[in-house]
Short mmCIF file of C-alpha atoms in Angstrom, two decimals:
data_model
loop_
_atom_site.label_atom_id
_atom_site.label_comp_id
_atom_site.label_asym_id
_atom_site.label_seq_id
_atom_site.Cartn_x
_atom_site.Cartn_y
_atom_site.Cartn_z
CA UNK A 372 218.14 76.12 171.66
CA UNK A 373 214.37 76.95 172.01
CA UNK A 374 214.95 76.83 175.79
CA UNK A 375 217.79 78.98 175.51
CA UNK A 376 215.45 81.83 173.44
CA UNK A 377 212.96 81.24 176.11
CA UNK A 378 215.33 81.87 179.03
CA UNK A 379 217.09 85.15 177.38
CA UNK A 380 213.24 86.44 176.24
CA UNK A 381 212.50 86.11 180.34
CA UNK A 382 215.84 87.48 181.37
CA UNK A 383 214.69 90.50 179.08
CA UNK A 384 211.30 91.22 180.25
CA UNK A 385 212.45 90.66 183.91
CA UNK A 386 214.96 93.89 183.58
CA UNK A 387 212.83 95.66 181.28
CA UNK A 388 210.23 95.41 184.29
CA UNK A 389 212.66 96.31 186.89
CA UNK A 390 213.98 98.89 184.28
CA UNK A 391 210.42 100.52 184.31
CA UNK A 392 209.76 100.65 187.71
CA UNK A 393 212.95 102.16 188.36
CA UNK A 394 212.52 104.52 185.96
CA UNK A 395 208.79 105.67 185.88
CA UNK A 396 208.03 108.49 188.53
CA UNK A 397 204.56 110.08 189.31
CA UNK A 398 204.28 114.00 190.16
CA UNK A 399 201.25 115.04 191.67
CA UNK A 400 199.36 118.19 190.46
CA UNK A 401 200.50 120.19 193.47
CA UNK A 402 204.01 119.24 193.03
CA UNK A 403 207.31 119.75 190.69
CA UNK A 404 210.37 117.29 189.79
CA UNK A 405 213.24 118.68 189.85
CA UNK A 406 215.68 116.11 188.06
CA UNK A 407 219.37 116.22 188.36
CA UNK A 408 221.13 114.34 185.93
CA UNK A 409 224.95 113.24 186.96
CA UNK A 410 224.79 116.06 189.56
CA UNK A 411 223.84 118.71 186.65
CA UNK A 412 220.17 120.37 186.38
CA UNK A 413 217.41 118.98 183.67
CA UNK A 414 217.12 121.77 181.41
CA UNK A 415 213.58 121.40 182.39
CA UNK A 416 211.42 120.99 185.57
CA UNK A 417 209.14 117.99 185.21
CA UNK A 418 205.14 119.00 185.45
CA UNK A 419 202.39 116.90 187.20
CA UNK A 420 201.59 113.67 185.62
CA UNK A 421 203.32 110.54 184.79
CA UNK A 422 207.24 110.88 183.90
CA UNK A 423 210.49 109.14 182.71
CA UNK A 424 213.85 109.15 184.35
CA UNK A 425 217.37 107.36 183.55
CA UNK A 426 217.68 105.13 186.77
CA UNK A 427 221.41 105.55 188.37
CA UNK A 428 222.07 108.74 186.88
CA UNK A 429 219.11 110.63 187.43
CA UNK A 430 218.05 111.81 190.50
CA UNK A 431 214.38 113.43 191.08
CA UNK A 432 213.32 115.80 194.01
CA UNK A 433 209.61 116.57 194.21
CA UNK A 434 208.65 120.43 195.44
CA UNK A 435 205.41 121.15 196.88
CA UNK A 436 203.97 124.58 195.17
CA UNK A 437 201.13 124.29 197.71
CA UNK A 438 200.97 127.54 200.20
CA UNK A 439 202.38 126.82 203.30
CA UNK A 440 201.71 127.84 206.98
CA UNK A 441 204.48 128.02 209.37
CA UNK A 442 204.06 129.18 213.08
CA UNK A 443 207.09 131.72 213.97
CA UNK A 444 207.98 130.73 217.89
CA UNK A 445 207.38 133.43 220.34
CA UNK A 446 210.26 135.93 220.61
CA UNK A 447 211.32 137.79 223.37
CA UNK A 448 211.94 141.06 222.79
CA UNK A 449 212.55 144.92 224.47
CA UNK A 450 210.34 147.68 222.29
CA UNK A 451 210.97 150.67 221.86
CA UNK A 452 209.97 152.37 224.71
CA UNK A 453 212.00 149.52 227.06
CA UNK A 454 208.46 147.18 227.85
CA UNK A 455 209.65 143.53 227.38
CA UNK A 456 207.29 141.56 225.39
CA UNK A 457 206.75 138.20 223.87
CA UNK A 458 205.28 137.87 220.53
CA UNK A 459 204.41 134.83 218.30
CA UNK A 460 203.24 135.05 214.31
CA UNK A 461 202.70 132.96 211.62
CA UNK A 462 204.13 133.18 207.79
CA UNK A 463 202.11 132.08 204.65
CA UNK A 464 204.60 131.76 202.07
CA UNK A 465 204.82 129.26 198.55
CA UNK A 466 207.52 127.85 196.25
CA UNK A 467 206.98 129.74 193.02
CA UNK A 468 210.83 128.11 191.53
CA UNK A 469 211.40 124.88 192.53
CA UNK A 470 214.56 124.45 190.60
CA UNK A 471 215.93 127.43 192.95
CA UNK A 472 213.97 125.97 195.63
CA UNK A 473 216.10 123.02 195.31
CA UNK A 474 219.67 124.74 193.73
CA UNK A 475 219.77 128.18 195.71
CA UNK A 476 218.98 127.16 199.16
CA UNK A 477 219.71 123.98 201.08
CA UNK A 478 216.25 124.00 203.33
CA UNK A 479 213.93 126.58 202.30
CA UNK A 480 211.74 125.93 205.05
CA UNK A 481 214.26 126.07 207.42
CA UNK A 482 215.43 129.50 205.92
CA UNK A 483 212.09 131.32 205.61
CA UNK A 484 211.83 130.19 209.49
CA UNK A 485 215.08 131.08 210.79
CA UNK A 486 214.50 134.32 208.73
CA UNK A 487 211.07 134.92 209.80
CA UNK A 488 212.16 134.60 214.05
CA UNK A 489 214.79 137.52 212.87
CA UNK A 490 212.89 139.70 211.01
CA UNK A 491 210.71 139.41 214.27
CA UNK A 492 213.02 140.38 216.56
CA UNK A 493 213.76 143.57 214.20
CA UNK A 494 210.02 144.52 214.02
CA UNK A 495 209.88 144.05 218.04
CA UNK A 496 213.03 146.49 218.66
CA UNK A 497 211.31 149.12 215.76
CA UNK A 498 208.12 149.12 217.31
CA UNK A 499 206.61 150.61 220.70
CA UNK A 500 204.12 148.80 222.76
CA UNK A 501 200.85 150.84 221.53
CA UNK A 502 201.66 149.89 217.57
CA UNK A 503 202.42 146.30 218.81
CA UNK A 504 198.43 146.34 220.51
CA UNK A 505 196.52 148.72 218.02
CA UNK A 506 198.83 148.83 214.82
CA UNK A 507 199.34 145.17 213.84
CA UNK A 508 198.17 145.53 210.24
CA UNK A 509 201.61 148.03 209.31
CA UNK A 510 203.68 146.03 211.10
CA UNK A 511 202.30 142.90 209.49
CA UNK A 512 203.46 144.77 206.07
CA UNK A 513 206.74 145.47 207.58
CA UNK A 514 207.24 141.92 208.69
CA UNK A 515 206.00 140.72 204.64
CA UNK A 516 208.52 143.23 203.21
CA UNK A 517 211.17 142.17 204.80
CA UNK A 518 210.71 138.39 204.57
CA UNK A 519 210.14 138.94 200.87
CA UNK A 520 213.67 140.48 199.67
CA UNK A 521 215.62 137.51 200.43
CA UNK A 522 213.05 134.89 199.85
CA UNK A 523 212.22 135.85 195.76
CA UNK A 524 216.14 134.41 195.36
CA UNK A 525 215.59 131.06 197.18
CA UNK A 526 212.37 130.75 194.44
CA UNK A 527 209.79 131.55 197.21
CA UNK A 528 207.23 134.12 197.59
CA UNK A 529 205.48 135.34 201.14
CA UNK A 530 202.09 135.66 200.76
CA UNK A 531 201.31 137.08 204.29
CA UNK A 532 202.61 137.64 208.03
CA UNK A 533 200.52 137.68 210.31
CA UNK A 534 201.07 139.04 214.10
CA UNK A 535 199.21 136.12 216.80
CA UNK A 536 200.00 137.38 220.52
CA UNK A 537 201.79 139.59 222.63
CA UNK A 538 201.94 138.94 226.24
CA UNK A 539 203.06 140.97 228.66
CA UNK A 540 204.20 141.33 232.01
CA UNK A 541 201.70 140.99 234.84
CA UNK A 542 202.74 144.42 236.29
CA UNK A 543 202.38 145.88 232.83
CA UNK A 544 198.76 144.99 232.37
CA UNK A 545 198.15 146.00 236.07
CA UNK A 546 199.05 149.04 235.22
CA UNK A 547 197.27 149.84 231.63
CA UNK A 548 194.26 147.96 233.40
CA UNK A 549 194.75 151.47 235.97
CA UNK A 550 195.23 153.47 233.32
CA UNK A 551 191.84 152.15 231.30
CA UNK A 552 190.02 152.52 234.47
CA UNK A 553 191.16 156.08 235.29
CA UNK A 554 190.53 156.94 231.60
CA UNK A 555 186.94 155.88 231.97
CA UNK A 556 186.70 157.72 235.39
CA UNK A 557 187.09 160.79 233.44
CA UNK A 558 184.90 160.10 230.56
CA UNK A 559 182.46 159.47 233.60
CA UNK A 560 183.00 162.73 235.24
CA UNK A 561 182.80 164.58 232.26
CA UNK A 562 179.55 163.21 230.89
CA UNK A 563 178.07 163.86 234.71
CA UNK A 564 179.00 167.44 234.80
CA UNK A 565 177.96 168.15 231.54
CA UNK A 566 174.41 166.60 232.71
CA UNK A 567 174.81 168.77 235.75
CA UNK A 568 175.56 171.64 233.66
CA UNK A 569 172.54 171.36 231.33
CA UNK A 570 170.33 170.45 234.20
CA UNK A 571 170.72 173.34 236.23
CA UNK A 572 170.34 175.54 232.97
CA UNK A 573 166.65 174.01 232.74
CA UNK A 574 165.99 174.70 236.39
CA UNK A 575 167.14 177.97 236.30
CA UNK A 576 164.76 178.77 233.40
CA UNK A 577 161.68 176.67 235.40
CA UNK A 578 162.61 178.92 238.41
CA UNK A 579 162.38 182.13 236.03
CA UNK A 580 159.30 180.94 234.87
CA UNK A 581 157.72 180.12 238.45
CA UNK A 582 158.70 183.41 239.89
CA UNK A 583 156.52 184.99 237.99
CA UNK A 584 153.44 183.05 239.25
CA UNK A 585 153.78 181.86 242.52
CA UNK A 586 150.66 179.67 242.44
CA UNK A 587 153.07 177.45 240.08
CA UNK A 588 155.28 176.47 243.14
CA UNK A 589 152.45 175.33 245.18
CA UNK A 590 151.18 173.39 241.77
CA UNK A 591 154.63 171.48 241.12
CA UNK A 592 154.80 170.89 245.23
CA UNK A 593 151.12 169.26 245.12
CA UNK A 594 152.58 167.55 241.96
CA UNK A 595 155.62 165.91 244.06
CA UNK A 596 152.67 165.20 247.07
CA UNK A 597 150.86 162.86 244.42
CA UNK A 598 153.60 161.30 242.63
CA UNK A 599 155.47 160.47 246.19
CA UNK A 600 151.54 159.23 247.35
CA UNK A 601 151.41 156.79 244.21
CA UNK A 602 154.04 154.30 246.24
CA UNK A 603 151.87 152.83 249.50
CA UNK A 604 154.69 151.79 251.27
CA UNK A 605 156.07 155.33 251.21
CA UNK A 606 155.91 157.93 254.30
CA UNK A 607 155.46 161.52 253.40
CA UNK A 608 157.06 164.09 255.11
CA UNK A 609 155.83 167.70 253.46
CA UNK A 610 157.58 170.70 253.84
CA UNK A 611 155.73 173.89 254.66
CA UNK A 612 156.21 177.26 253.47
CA UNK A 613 157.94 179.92 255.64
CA UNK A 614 155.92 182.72 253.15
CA UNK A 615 152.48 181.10 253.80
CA UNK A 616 152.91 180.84 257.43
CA UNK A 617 153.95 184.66 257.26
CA UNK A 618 150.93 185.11 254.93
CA UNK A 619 148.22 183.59 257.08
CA UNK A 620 149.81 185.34 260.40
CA UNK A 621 149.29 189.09 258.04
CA UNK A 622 145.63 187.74 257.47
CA UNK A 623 145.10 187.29 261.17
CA UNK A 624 146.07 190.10 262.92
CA UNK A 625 144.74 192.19 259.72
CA UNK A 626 141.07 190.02 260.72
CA UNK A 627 141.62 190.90 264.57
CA UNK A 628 142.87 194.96 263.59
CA UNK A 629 139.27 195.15 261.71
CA UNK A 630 137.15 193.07 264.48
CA UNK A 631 138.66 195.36 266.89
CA UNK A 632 137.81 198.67 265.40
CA UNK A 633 134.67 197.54 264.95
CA UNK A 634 133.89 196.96 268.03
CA UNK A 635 135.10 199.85 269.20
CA UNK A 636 132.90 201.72 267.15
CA UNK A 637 129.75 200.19 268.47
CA UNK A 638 130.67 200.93 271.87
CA UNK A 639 131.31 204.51 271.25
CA UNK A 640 128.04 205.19 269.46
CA UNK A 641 126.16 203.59 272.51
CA UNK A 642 128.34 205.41 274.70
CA UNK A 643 127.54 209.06 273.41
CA UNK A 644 124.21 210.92 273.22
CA UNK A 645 122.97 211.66 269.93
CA UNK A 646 124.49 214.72 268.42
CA UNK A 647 124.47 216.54 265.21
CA UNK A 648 126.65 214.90 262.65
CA UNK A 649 129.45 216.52 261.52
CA UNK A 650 131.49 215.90 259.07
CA UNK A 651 134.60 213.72 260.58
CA UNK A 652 137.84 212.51 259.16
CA UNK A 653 137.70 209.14 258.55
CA UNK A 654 139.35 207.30 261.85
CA UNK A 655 142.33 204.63 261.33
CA UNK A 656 141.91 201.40 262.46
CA UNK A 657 145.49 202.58 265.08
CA UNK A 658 143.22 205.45 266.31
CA UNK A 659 140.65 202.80 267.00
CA UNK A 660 142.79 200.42 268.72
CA UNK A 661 144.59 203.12 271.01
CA UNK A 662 140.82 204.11 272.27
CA UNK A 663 139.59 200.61 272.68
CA UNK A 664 143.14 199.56 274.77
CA UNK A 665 144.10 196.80 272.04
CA UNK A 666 147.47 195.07 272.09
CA UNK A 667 150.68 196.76 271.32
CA UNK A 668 151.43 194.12 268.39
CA UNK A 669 148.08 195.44 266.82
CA UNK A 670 148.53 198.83 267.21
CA UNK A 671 151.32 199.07 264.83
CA UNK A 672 148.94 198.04 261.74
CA UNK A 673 148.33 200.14 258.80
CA UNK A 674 144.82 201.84 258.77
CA UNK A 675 142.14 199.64 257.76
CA UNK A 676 141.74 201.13 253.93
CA UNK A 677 145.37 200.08 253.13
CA UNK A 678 144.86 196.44 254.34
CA UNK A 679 144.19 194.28 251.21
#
């Protein structure tokens, strides 16, 4: 009899043991059990910690409330203004019901996927090729907004969309690589004859103020003389004024005009016996050279108390 009582107590503790581990459950803190009893929702959702279920006729599902991130495949697309693109993204998006996680939707993952590749595609058709390269941040929004309305009834929420690539053909970035290189052509040309512009203001107003003293040409010429004579492996080749050549060639035939009538002068008081003086008209230095048989190039000077 005692054996008997000793049997029935193991029998007991053996399915009480098996009863317990069939029964106890574990949800982690990131996680929710859903339980469905006899195919019929727990009135509650089962929070993180340890937990008790009727093995047989109640079934557990664990959720994950973490946030998830799910790359959206490229998608080939035509935009708006007919430029075929590809573009890839990536959804951030978390269970915020898991009993409708688990009731309302067979796969949410596979829905907010499948839903994210459309939405895509309807953002890619919306758009034109400069918001798809310079105005990702509203389309992002547009892509969150419309992920969002259908997701808050399968219990999830998107937390952001995000826009990765967008390639593009090779003959399209040929070309926008012509156009960026054109643009910066201009920008180039611009800049350079605006320089030009203000540059030839200044030298017109150094040129007003050299005009005015002429000794302030020959200055800035011996200027450029020194500054080209600071390199020694440098050759100088100086320009000569036309207007000093023409100067000096003035001074000399003025020096010759003056020798000349001199001259002339001292021969004709040898020449003549000594006379009474009388009061003369002062003689031109022409008179003086037609007398003493100068040149015909020296005979056109003015009279000697014009020269300078």
């Amino acid at each position: 009899m005692v054996e008997e009582l000793v049997a029935a107590g193991v029998a007991l503790a053996s399915v009480g043991t098996v009863y317990l581990l069939a029964a106890a459950r574990v949800v982690k803190q990131y996680e929710r059990g859903v339980v469905l009893r006899l195919g019929r929702l727990a009135s509650e959702v089962r929070g993180p910690g340890f937990t008790m279920i009727v093995p047989v006729i109640d079934r557990m599902r664990k959720v994950n409330m973490q946030i998830v991130t799910m790359p959206v495949p490229a998608q080939e697309g035509i935009t708006r203004d007919n430029v075929t693109v590809r573009v890839d993204a990536v959804v951030y998006f978390k269970v915020v019901d898991a009993a409708d996680a688990v009731i309302r939707v067979e796969d949410y993952r596979f829905a907010v996927s499948q839903m994210a590749q459309t939405s895509l595609r309807s953002i890619i058709g919306k758009s034109e090729l400069d918001d798809l390269l310079s105005n990702r941040e509203k389309l992002n929004q547009g892509l969150e907004l419309m992920m969002d309305s259908p997701a808050i009834g399968w219990g999830v929420t998107v937390d952001r969309v995000e826009i990765k690539d967008v390639s593009l053909p090779e003959t399209m970035k040929r070309s926008m690589a012509r156009q960026a290189e054109a643009t910066r052509d201009r920008r180039a040309r611009v800049i350079n004859a605006d320089a030009e512009l203000q540059a030839s203001k200044k030298l017109a107003e150094a040129a007003a103020a050299m005009s005015d003293q002429p000794a302030a040409l020959q200055l800035r010429l011996l200027q450029t003389v020194v500054a080209v004579a600071a390199e020694k492996n440098s050759t100088l080749v100086l320009p000569f004024p036309v207007e000093l050549l023409r100067f000096l060639e003035r001074s000399g035939l003025q020096a010759q005009a003056q020798t000349a009538a001199a001259e002339a002068e001292r021969d004709g008081a040898a020449q003549r016996p000594a006379a009474p003086e009388t009061p003369q008209a002062p003689r031109t230095a022409v008179e003086h050279g037609a007398e003493s048989g100068l040149p015909p190039e020296l005979t056109d000077l003015p009279p000697v108390e014009d020269l300078p």
